[in-house]
mmCIF file of C-alpha atoms in Angstrom:
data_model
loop_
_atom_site.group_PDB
_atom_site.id
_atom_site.type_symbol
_atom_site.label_atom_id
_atom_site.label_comp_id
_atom_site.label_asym_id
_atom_site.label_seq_id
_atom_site.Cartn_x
_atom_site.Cartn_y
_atom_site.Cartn_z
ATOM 1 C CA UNK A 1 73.876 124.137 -260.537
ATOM 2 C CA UNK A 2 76.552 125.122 -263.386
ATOM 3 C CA UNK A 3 76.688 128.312 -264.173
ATOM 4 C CA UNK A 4 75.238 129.054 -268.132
ATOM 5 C CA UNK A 5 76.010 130.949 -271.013
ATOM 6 C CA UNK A 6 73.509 132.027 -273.185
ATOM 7 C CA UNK A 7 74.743 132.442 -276.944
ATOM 8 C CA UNK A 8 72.398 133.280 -279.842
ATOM 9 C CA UNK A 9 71.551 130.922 -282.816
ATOM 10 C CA UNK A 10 70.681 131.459 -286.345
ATOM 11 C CA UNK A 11 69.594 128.751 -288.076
ATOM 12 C CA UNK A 12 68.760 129.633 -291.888
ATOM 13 C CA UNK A 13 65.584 129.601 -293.399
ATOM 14 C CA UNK A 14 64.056 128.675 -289.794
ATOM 15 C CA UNK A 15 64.182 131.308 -287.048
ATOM 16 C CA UNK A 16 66.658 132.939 -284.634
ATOM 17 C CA UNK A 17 66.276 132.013 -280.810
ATOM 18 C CA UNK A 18 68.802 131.900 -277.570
ATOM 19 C CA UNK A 19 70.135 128.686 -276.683
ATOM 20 C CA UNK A 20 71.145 128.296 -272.869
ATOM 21 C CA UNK A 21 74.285 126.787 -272.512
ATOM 22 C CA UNK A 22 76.646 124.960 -269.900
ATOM 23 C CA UNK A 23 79.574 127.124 -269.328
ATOM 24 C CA UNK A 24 81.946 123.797 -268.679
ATOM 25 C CA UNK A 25 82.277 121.895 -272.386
ATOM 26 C CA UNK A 26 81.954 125.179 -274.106
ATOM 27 C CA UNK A 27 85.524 125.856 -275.102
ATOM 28 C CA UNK A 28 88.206 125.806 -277.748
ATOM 29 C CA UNK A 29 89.258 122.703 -276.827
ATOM 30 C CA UNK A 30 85.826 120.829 -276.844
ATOM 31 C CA UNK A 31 83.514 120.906 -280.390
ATOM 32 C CA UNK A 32 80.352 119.888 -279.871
ATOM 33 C CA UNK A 33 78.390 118.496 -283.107
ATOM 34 C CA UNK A 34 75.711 117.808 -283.999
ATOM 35 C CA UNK A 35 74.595 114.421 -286.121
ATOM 36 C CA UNK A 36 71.424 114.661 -287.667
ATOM 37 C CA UNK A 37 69.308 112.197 -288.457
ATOM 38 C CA UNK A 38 66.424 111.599 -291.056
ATOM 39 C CA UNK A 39 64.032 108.206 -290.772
ATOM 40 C CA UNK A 40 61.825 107.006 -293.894
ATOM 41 C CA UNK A 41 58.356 106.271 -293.281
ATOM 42 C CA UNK A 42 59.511 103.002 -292.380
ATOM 43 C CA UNK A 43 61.176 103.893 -289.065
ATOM 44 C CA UNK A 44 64.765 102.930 -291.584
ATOM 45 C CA UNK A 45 67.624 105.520 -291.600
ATOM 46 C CA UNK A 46 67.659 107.388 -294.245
ATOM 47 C CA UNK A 47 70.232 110.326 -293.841
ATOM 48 C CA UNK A 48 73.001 110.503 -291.168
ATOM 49 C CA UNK A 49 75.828 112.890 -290.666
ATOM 50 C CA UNK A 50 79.205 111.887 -290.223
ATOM 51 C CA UNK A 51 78.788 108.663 -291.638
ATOM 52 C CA UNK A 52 81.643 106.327 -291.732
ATOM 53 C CA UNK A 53 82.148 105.538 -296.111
ATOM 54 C CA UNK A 54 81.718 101.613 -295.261
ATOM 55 C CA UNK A 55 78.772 101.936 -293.356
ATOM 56 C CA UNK A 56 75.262 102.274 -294.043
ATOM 57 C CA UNK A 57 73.218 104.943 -292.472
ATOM 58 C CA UNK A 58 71.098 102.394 -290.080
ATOM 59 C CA UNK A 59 74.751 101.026 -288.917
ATOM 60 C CA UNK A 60 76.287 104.143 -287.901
ATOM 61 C CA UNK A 61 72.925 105.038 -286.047
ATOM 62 C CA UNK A 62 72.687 101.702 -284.693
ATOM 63 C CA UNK A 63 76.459 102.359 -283.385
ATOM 64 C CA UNK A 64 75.590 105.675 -282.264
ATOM 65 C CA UNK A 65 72.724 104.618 -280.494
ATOM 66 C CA UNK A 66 74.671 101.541 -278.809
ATOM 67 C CA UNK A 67 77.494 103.763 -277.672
ATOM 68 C CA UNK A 68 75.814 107.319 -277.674
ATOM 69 C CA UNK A 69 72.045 106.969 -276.587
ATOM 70 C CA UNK A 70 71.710 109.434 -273.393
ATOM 71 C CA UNK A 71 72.990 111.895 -276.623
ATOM 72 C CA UNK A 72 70.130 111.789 -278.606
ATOM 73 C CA UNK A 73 66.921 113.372 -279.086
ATOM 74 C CA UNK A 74 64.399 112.472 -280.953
ATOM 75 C CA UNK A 75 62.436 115.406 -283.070
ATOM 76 C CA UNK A 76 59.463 116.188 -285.226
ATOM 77 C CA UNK A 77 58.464 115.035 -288.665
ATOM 78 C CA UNK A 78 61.335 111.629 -288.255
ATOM 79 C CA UNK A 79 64.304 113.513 -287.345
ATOM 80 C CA UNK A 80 66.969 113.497 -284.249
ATOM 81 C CA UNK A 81 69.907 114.969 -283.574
ATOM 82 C CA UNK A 82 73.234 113.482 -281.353
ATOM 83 C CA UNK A 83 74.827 115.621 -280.026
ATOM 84 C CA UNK A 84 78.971 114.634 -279.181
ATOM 85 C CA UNK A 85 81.844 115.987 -278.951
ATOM 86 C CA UNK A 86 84.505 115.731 -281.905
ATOM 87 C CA UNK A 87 86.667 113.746 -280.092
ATOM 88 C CA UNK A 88 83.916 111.090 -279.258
ATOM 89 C CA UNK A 89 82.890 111.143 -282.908
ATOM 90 C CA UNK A 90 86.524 110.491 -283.729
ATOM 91 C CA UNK A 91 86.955 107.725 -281.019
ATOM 92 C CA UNK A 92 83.391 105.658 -282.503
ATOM 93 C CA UNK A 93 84.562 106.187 -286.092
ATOM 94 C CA UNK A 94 88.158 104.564 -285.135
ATOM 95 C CA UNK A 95 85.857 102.095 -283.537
ATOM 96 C CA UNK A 96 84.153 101.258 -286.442
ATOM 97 C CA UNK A 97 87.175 101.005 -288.576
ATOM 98 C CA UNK A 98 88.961 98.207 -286.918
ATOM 99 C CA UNK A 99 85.954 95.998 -286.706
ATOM 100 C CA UNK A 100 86.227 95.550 -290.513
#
């Protein structure tokens, strides 16, 4: 089992909790971030970080969730969150800029 670091969190306007982390990722040379995403009633995506300027939110997610699934999970109240390194985000948005 990998060893873990435990960091503390403080997420405004929420709460402050410990987050138990892999030591291995967790460095200056890896950035871990975190896409969030917000669904409309109708299960459509409506709010998506990092989004690519030529693509709507539903086809970033639906790029994201081809190429990313195992990194997302699903939340409360029609949220989720992927969670990627920078250099993967990088990689899908160069990706998505030579298909058009």
């Amino acid at each position: 089992m990998p060893e873990t670091k435990h960091i503390t969190v403080e997420i405004v306007g929420v709460r402050s909790g410990s987050l138990e982390l892999p030591k291995q990722g967790i460095g200056m040379n890896s950035q871990q971030v975190i896409i969030h995403v917000r669904f409309g009633p109708n299960g459509r995506v409506i709010q998506i970080s990092e989004r690519p300027a030529k693509l709507t939110p539903n086809q970033w997610f639906d790029v994201l969730n081809a190429r990313a699934s195992p990194a997302y999970r699903p939340l409360a109240r029609g949220r989720g969150i992927f969670r990627l390194s920078r250099t993967a985000i990088e990689a899908l948005k160069q990706e998505t800029a030579r298909l058009g």
